[in-house]
GROMACS .gro file of C-alpha atoms in nm:
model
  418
    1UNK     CA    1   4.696  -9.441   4.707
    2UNK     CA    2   4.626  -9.433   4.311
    3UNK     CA    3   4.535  -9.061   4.340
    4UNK     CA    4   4.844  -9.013   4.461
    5UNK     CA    5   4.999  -9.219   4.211
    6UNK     CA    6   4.816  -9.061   3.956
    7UNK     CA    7   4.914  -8.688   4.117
    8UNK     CA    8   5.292  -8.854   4.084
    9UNK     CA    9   5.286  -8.955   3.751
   10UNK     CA   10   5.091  -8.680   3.589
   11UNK     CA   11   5.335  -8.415   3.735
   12UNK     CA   12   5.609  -8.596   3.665
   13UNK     CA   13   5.537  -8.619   3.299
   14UNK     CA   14   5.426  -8.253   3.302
   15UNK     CA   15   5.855  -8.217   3.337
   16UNK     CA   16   5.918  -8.495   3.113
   17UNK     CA   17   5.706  -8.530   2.866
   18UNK     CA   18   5.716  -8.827   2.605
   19UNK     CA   19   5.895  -8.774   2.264
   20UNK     CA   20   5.693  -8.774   1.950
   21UNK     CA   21   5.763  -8.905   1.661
   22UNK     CA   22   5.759  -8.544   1.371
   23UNK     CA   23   5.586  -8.456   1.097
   24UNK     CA   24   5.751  -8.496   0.746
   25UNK     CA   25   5.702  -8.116   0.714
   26UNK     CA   26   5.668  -7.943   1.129
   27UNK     CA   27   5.666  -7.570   1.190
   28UNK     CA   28   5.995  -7.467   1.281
   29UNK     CA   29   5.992  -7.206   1.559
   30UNK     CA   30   6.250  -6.972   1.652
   31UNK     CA   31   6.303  -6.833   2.052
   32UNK     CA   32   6.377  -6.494   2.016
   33UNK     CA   33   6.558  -6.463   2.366
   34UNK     CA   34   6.712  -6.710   2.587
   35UNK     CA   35   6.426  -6.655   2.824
   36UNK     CA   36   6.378  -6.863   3.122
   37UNK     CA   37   6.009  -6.891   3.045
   38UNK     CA   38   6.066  -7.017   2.691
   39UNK     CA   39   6.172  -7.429   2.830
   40UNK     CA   40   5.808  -7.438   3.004
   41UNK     CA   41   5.578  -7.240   2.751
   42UNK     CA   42   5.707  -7.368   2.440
   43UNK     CA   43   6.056  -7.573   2.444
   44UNK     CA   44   5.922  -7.874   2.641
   45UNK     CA   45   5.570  -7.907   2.514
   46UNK     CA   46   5.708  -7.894   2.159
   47UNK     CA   47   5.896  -8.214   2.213
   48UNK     CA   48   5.488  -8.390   2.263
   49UNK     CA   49   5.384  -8.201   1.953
   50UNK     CA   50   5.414  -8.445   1.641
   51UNK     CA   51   5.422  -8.091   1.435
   52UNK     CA   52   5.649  -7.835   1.589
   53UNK     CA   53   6.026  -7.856   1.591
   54UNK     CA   54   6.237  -7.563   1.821
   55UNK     CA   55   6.480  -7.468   1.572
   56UNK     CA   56   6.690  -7.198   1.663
   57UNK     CA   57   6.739  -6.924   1.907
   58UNK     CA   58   6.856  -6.600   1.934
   59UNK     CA   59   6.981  -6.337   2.215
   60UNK     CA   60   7.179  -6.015   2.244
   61UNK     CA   61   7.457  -6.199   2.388
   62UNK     CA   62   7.599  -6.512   2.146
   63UNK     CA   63   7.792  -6.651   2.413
   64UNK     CA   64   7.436  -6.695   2.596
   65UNK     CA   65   7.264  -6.812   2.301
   66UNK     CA   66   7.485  -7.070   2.191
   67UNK     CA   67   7.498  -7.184   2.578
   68UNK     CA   68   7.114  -7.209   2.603
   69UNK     CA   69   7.068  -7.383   2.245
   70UNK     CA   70   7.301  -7.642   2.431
   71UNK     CA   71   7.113  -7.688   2.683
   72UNK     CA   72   6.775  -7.690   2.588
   73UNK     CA   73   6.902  -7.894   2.205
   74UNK     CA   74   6.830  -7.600   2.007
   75UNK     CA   75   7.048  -7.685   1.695
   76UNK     CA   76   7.092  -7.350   1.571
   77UNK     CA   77   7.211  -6.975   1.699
   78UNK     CA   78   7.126  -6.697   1.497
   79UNK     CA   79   7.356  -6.421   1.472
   80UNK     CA   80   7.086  -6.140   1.559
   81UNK     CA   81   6.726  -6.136   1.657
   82UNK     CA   82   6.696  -5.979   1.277
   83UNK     CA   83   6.908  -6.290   1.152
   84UNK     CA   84   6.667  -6.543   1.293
   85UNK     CA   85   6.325  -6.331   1.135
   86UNK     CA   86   6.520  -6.310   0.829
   87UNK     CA   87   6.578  -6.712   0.785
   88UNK     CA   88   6.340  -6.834   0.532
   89UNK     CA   89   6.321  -7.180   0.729
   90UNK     CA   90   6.150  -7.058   1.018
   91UNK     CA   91   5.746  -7.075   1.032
   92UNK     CA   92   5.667  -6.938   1.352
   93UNK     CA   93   5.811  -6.704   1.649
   94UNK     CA   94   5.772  -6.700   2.011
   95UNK     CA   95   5.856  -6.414   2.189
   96UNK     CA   96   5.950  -6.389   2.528
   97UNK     CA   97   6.161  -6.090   2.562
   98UNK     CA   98   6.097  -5.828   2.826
   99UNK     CA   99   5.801  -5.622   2.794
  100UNK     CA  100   5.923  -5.320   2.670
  101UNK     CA  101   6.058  -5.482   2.369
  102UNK     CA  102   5.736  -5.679   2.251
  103UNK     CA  103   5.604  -5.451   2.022
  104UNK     CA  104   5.866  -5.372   1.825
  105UNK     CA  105   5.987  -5.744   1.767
  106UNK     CA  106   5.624  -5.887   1.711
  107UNK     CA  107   5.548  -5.646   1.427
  108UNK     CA  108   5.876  -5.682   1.282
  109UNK     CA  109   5.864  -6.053   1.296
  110UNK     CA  110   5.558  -6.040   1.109
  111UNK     CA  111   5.646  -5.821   0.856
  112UNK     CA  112   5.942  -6.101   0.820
  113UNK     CA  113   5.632  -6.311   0.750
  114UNK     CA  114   5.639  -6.527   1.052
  115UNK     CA  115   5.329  -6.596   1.310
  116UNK     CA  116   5.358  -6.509   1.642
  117UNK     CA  117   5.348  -6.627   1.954
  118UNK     CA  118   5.365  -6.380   2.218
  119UNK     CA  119   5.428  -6.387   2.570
  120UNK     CA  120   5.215  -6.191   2.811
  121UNK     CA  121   5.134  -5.898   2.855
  122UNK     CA  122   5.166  -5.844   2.468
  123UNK     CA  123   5.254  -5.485   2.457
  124UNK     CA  124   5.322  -5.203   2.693
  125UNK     CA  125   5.007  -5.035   2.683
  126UNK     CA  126   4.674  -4.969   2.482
  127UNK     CA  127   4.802  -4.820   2.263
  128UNK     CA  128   5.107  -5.030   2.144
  129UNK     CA  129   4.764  -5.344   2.181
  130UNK     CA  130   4.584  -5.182   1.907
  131UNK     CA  131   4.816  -5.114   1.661
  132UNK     CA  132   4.937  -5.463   1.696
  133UNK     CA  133   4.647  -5.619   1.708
  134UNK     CA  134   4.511  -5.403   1.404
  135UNK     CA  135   4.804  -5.436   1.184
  136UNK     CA  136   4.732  -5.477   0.819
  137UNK     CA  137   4.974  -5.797   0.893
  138UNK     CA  138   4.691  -5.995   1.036
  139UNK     CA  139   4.450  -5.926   0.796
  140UNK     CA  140   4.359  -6.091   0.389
  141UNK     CA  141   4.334  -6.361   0.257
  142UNK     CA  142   4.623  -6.565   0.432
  143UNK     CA  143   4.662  -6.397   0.760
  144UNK     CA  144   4.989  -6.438   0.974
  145UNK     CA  145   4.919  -6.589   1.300
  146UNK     CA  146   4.955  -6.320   1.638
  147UNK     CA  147   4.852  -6.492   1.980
  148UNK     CA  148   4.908  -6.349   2.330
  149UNK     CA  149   5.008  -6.680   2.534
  150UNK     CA  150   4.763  -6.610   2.828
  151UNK     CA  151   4.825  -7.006   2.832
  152UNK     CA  152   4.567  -7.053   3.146
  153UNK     CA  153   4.269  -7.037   2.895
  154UNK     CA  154   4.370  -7.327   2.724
  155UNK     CA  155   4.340  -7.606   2.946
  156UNK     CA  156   4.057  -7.786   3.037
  157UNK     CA  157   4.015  -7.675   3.356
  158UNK     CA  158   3.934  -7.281   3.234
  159UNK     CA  159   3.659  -7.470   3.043
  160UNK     CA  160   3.530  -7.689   3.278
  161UNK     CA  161   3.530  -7.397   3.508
  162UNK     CA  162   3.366  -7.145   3.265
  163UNK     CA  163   3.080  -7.420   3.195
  164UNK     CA  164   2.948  -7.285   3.553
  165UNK     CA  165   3.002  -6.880   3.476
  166UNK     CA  166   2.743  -6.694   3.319
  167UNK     CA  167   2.966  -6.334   3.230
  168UNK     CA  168   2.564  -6.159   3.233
  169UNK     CA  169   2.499  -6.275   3.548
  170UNK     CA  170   2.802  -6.272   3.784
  171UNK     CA  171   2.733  -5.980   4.043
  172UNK     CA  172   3.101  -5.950   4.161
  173UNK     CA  173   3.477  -6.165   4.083
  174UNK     CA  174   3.790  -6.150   4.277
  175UNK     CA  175   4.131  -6.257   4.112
  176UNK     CA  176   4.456  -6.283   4.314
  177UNK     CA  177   4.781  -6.420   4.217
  178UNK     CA  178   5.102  -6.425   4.454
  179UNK     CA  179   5.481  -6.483   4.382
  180UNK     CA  180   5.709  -6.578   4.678
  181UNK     CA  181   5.967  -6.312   4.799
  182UNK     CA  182   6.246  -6.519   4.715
  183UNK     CA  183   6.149  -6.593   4.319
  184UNK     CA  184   6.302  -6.265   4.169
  185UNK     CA  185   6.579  -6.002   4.246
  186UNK     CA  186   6.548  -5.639   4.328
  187UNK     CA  187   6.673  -5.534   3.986
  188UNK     CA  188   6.508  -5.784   3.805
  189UNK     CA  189   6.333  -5.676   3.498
  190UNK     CA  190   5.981  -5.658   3.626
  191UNK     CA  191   6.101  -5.400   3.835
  192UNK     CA  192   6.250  -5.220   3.570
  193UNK     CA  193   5.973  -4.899   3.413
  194UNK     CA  194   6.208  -4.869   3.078
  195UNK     CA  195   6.144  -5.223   2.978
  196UNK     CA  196   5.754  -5.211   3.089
  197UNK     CA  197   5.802  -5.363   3.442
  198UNK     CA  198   5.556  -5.358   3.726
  199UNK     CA  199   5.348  -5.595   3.924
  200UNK     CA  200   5.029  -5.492   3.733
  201UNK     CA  201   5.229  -5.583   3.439
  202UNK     CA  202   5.339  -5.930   3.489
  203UNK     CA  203   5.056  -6.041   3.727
  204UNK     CA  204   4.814  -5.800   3.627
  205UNK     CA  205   4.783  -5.966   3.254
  206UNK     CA  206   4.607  -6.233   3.430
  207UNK     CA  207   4.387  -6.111   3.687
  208UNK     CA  208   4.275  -5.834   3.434
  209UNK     CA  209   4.183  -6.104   3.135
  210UNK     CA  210   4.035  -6.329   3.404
  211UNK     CA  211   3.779  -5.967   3.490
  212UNK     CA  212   3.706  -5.915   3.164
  213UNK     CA  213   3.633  -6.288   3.107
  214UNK     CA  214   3.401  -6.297   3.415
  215UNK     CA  215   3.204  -6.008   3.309
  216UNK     CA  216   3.234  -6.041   2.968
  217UNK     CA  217   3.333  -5.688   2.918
  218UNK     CA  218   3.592  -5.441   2.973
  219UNK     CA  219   3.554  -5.229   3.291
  220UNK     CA  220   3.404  -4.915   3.265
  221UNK     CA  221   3.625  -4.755   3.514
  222UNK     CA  222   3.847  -4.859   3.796
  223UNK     CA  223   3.751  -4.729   4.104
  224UNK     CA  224   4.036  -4.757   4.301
  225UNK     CA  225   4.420  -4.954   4.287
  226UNK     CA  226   4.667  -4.925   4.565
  227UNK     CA  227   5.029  -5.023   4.461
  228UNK     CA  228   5.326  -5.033   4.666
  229UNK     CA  229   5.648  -4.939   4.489
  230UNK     CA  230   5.967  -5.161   4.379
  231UNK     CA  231   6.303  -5.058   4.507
  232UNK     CA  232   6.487  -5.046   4.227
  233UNK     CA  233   6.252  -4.827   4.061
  234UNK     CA  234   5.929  -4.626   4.215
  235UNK     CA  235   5.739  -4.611   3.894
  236UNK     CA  236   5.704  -5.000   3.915
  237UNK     CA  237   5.432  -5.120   4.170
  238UNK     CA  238   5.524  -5.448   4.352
  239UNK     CA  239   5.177  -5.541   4.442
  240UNK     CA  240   4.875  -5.408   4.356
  241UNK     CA  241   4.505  -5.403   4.518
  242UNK     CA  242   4.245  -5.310   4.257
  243UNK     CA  243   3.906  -5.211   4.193
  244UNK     CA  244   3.696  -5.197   3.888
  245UNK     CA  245   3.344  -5.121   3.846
  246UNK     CA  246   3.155  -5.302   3.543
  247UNK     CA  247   2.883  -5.260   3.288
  248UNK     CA  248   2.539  -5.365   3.492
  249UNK     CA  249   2.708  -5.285   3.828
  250UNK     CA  250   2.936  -5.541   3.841
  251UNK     CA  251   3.242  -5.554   4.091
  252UNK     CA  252   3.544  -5.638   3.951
  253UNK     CA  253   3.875  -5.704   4.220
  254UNK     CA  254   4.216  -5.814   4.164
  255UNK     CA  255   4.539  -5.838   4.376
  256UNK     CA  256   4.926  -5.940   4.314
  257UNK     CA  257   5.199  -5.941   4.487
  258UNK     CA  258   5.591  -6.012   4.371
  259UNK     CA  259   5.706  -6.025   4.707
  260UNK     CA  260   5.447  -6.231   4.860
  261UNK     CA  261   5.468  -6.378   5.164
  262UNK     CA  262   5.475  -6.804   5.205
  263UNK     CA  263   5.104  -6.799   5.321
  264UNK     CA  264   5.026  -6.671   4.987
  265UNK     CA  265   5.077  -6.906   4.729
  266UNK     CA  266   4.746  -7.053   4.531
  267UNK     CA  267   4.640  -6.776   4.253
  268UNK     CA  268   4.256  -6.828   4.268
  269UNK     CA  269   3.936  -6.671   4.152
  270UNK     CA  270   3.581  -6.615   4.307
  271UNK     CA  271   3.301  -6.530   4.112
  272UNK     CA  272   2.948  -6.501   4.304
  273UNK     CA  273   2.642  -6.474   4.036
  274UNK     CA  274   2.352  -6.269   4.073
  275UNK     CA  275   2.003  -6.418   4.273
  276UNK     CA  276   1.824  -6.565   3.969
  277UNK     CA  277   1.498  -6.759   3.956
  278UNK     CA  278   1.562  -7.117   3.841
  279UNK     CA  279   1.306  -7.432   3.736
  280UNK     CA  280   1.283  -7.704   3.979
  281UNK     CA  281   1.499  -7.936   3.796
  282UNK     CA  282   1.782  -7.720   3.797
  283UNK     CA  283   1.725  -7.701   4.156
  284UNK     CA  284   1.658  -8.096   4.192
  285UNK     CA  285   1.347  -8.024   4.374
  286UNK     CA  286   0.969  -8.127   4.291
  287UNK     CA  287   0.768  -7.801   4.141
  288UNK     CA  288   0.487  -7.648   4.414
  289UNK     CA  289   0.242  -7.437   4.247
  290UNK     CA  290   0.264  -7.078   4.358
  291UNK     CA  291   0.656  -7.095   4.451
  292UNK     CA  292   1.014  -6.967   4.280
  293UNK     CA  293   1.337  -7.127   4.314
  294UNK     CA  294   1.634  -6.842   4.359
  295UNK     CA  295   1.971  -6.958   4.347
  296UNK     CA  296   2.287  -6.770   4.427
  297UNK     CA  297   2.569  -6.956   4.274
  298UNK     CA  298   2.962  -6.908   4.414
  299UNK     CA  299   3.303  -7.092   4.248
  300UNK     CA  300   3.621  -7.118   4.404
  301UNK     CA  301   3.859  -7.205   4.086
  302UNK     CA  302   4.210  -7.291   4.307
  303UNK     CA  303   4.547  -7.239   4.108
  304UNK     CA  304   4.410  -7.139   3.776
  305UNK     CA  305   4.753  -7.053   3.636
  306UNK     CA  306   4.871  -7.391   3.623
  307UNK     CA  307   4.576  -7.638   3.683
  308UNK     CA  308   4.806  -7.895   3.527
  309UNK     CA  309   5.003  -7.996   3.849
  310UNK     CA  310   4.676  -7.972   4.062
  311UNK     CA  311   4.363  -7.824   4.059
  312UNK     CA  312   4.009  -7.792   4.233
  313UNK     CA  313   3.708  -7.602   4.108
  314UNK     CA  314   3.416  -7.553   4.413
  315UNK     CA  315   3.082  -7.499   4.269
  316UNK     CA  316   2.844  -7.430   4.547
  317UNK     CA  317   2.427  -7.276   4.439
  318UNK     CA  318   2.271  -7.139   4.780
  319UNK     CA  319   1.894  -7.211   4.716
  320UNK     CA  320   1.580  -7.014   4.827
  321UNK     CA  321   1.178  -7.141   4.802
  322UNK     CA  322   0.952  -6.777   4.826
  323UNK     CA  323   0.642  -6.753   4.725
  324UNK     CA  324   0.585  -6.618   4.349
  325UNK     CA  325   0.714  -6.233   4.303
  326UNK     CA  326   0.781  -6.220   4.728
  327UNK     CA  327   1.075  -5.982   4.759
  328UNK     CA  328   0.983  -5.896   5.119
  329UNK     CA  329   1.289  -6.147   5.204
  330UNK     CA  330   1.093  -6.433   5.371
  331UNK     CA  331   1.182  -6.771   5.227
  332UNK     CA  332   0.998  -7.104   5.260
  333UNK     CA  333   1.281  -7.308   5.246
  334UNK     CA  334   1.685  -7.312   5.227
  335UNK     CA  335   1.943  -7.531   5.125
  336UNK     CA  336   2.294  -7.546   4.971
  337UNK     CA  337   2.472  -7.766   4.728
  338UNK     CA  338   2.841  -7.832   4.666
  339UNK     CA  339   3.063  -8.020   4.455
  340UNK     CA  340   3.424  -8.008   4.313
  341UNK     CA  341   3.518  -8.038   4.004
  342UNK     CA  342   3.895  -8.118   3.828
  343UNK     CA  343   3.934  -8.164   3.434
  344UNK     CA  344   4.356  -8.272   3.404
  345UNK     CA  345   4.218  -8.330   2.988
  346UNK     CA  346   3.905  -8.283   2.764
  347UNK     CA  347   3.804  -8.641   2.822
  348UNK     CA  348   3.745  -8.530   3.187
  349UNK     CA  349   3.540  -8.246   3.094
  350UNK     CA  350   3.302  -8.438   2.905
  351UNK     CA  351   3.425  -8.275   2.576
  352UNK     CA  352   3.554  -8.457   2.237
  353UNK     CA  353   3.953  -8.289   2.242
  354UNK     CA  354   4.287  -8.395   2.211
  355UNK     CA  355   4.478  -8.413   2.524
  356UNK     CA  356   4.631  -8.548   2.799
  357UNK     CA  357   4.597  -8.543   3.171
  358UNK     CA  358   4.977  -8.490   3.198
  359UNK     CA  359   4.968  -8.162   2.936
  360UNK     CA  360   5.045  -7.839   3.064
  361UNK     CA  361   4.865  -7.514   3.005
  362UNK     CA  362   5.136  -7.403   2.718
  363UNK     CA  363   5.076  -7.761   2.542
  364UNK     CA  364   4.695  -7.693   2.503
  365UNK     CA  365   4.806  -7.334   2.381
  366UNK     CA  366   5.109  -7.496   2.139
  367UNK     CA  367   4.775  -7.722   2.033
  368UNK     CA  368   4.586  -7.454   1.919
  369UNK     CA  369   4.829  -7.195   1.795
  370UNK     CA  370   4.937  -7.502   1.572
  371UNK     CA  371   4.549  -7.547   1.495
  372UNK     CA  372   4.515  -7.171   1.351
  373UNK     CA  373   4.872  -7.165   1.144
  374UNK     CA  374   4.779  -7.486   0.942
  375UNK     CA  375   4.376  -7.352   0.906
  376UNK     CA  376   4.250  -7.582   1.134
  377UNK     CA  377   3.958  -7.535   1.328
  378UNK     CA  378   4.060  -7.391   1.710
  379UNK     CA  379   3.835  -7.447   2.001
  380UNK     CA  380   3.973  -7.204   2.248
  381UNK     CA  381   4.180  -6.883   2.141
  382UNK     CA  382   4.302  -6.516   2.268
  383UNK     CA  383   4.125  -6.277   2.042
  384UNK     CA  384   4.271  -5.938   1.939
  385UNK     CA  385   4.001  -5.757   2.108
  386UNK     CA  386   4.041  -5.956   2.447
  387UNK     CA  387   4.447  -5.877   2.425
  388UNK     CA  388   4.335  -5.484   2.354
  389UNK     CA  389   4.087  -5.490   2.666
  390UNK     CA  390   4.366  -5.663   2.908
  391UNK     CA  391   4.594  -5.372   2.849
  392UNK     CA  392   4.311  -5.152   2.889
  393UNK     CA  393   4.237  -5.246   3.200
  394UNK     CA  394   4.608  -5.223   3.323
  395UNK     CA  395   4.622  -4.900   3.184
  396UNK     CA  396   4.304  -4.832   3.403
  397UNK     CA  397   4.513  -4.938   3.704
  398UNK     CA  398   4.772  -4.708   3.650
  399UNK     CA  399   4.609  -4.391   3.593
  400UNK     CA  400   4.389  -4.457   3.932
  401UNK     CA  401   4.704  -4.573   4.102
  402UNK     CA  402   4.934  -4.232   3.988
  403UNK     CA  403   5.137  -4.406   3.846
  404UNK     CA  404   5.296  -4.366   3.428
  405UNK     CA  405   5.172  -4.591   3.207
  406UNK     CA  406   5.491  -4.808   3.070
  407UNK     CA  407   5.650  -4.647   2.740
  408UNK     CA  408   5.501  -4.666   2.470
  409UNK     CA  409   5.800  -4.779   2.186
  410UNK     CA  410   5.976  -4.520   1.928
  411UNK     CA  411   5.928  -4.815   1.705
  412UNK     CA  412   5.729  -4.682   1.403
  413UNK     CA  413   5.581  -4.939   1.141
  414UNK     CA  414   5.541  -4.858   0.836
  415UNK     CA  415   5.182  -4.731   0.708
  416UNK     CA  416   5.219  -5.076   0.478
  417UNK     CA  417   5.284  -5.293   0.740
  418UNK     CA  418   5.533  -5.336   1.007
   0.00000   0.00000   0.00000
């Protein structure tokens, strides 16, 4: 019964969190984009966050803007997205327009001077993710701030879970994420190519940073990715099946699915390691001279997206007893060891970090991003180089698939800047 309480409570504060009390001097943050993601990944954690203040918004429509400031108590509308970049009160962006328009909007809101937080994917394709990531913008003395919100890495959970991954030994990881059938229209914009729709796309910027974070590496090639197309547009896949082969052998899969049927709902990962000798205390065993320990560890991380509402992580290490340098694959003995594991904060997890069992993915992110604007130390972060290598591997997909990559913007910056 207190589980359950607890399972009540935590949830329900995930959706209404507590009020605190600001700063004499918060980052002010403008929405560019009345974005339906923008109240989960940054409107409602910001209201927990004793430095951040939502202070305006801005959208093509002003009727929609003012309407969603409303709503969400966004005290001020800019007149243009340019308008809100150009407003010398506002510290930091967040960016959740479709994909297509990313690129263009993050460079110019840094060249307004203003650090970035961007939704996922960041950019379009490869090439669009090293430009931005390598802009002269983000580099000197005083750097501006650019993070892709691939939130999921934030929370205690990814850690806990990444405590029992070891990216040089893992011989194969599987990554699947589903969306219900009923969750988006036919013409919605993930199904539309001009503004960088596609399955791949807006699923695919997980499973593909969760690959490269299992191996440790970008894929050297993917083998194979089936897609089936959107309605509204054929040159957007709806789901995808993918295969990607990996420095060292390594098998990389990853599936999503827009459309996915009710059976489908937990986006999980499976990562089996490589056979590896171990000492008899990592195997909890008494040492007999003349023997080797192998063990052939599997995890099951369930709903790694948002861990916050619920969570498990199953860590289970198949053990073997052979005699010294034996490979003819006779064993002296065989067991198996399981356990779960959940981390709702740092405490949890055995680790020293603010945080709260009731805080979301996107407040452990809004923690951090906060972290790296005022100079503070950060403790987990989105690299430029792990951004670049998630569009990579995308761009992987589509090329195996047939399929175009999405645009690349007629957005030029400026050899100075943005």
């Amino acid at each position: 019964m207190a589980s359950l309480f607890g399972l009540a409570r935590r949830n329900w504060l995930i959706l209404n969190p507590p009020e605190a009390p600001k700063s004499a001097t918060p980052l002010r943050f403008g929405v560019l984009g009345a974005a339906d993601i923008a109240p989960q990944a940054l409107i409602l954690p910001a209201r927990s966050h004793p430095d951040v203040i939502v202070q305006i918004v801005a959208a093509r429509d002003p009727k929609k803007a003012k309407a969603y400031a409303q709503k969400h108590g966004i005290p001020e509308v800019a007149a243009s997205y340019q308008d809100m970049l150009d407003n010398p009160n506002i510290d930091c962006v967040y960016i959740p327009l479709p994909n297509g328009l990313h690129f263009e909007w993050a460079l110019r809101a840094l060249k307004a001077g203003k650090h970035v937080l961007l939704e996922k994917p960041s950019v379009n394709n490869a090439t669009e993710a090293e430009i931005l990531f390598k802009s002269p913008l983000l580099s000197g003395p005083n750097p501006l701030v650019l993070l892709e919100a691939a939130h999921y890495v934030f929370h205690p959970a990814w850690t806990a879970f990444m405590s029992y991954v070891t990216p040089a030994e893992v011989a194969s990881a599987k990554a699947v994420i589903w969306v219900p059938k009923w969750k988006f229209a036919a013409d919605d914009i993930r199904y539309r190519y001009d503004l960088g729709g596609g399955a791949l796309m807006d699923l695919g910027a997980y499973t593909a940073s969760v690959l490269t974070h299992m191996f440790g590496a970008l894929a050297e090639e993917c083998e194979e990715c089936v897609t089936q197309a959107a309605a509204y547009d054929s040159r957007c896949d709806r789901l995808f099946k993918a295969r990607y082969r990996f420095p060292g052998g390594g098998l990389g899969e990853m599936e999503g699915d827009l459309k996915a049927p009710l059976d489908r709902l937990s986006p999980d990962i499976h990562v089996e390691h490589k056979p590896i000798v171990v000492s008899s205390a990592d195997a909890g065993v008494k040492a007999i001279e003349g023997q080797e320990i192998l063990r052939t560890r599997k995890i099951k991380f369930s709903t790694f997206v948002q861990p916050a509402y619920v969570h498990s992580i199953q860590v289970t290490d198949e053990f073997k007893v052979r005699k010294v340098g034996d490979s003819s694959g006779k064993y002296i003995k065989e067991w198996t060891n399981s356990k779960t594991i959940k981390a709702y904060s740092f405490r949890e997890a055995g680790i020293d970090q603010p945080g709260e069992s009731y805080w979301p993915t996107y407040r452990y992110q809004l923690e951090q991003f906060v972290n790296k604007v005022r100079g503070r130390e950060v403790q987990q972060w989105v690299d430029a180089a792990e951004s670049i290598n998630t569009m990579k591997m995308i761009d992987m997909a589509y090329r195996t698939a047939k399929l175009p990559l999405r645009p690349t913007s007629e957005y030029k910056p400026a050899e100075s800047g943005a």
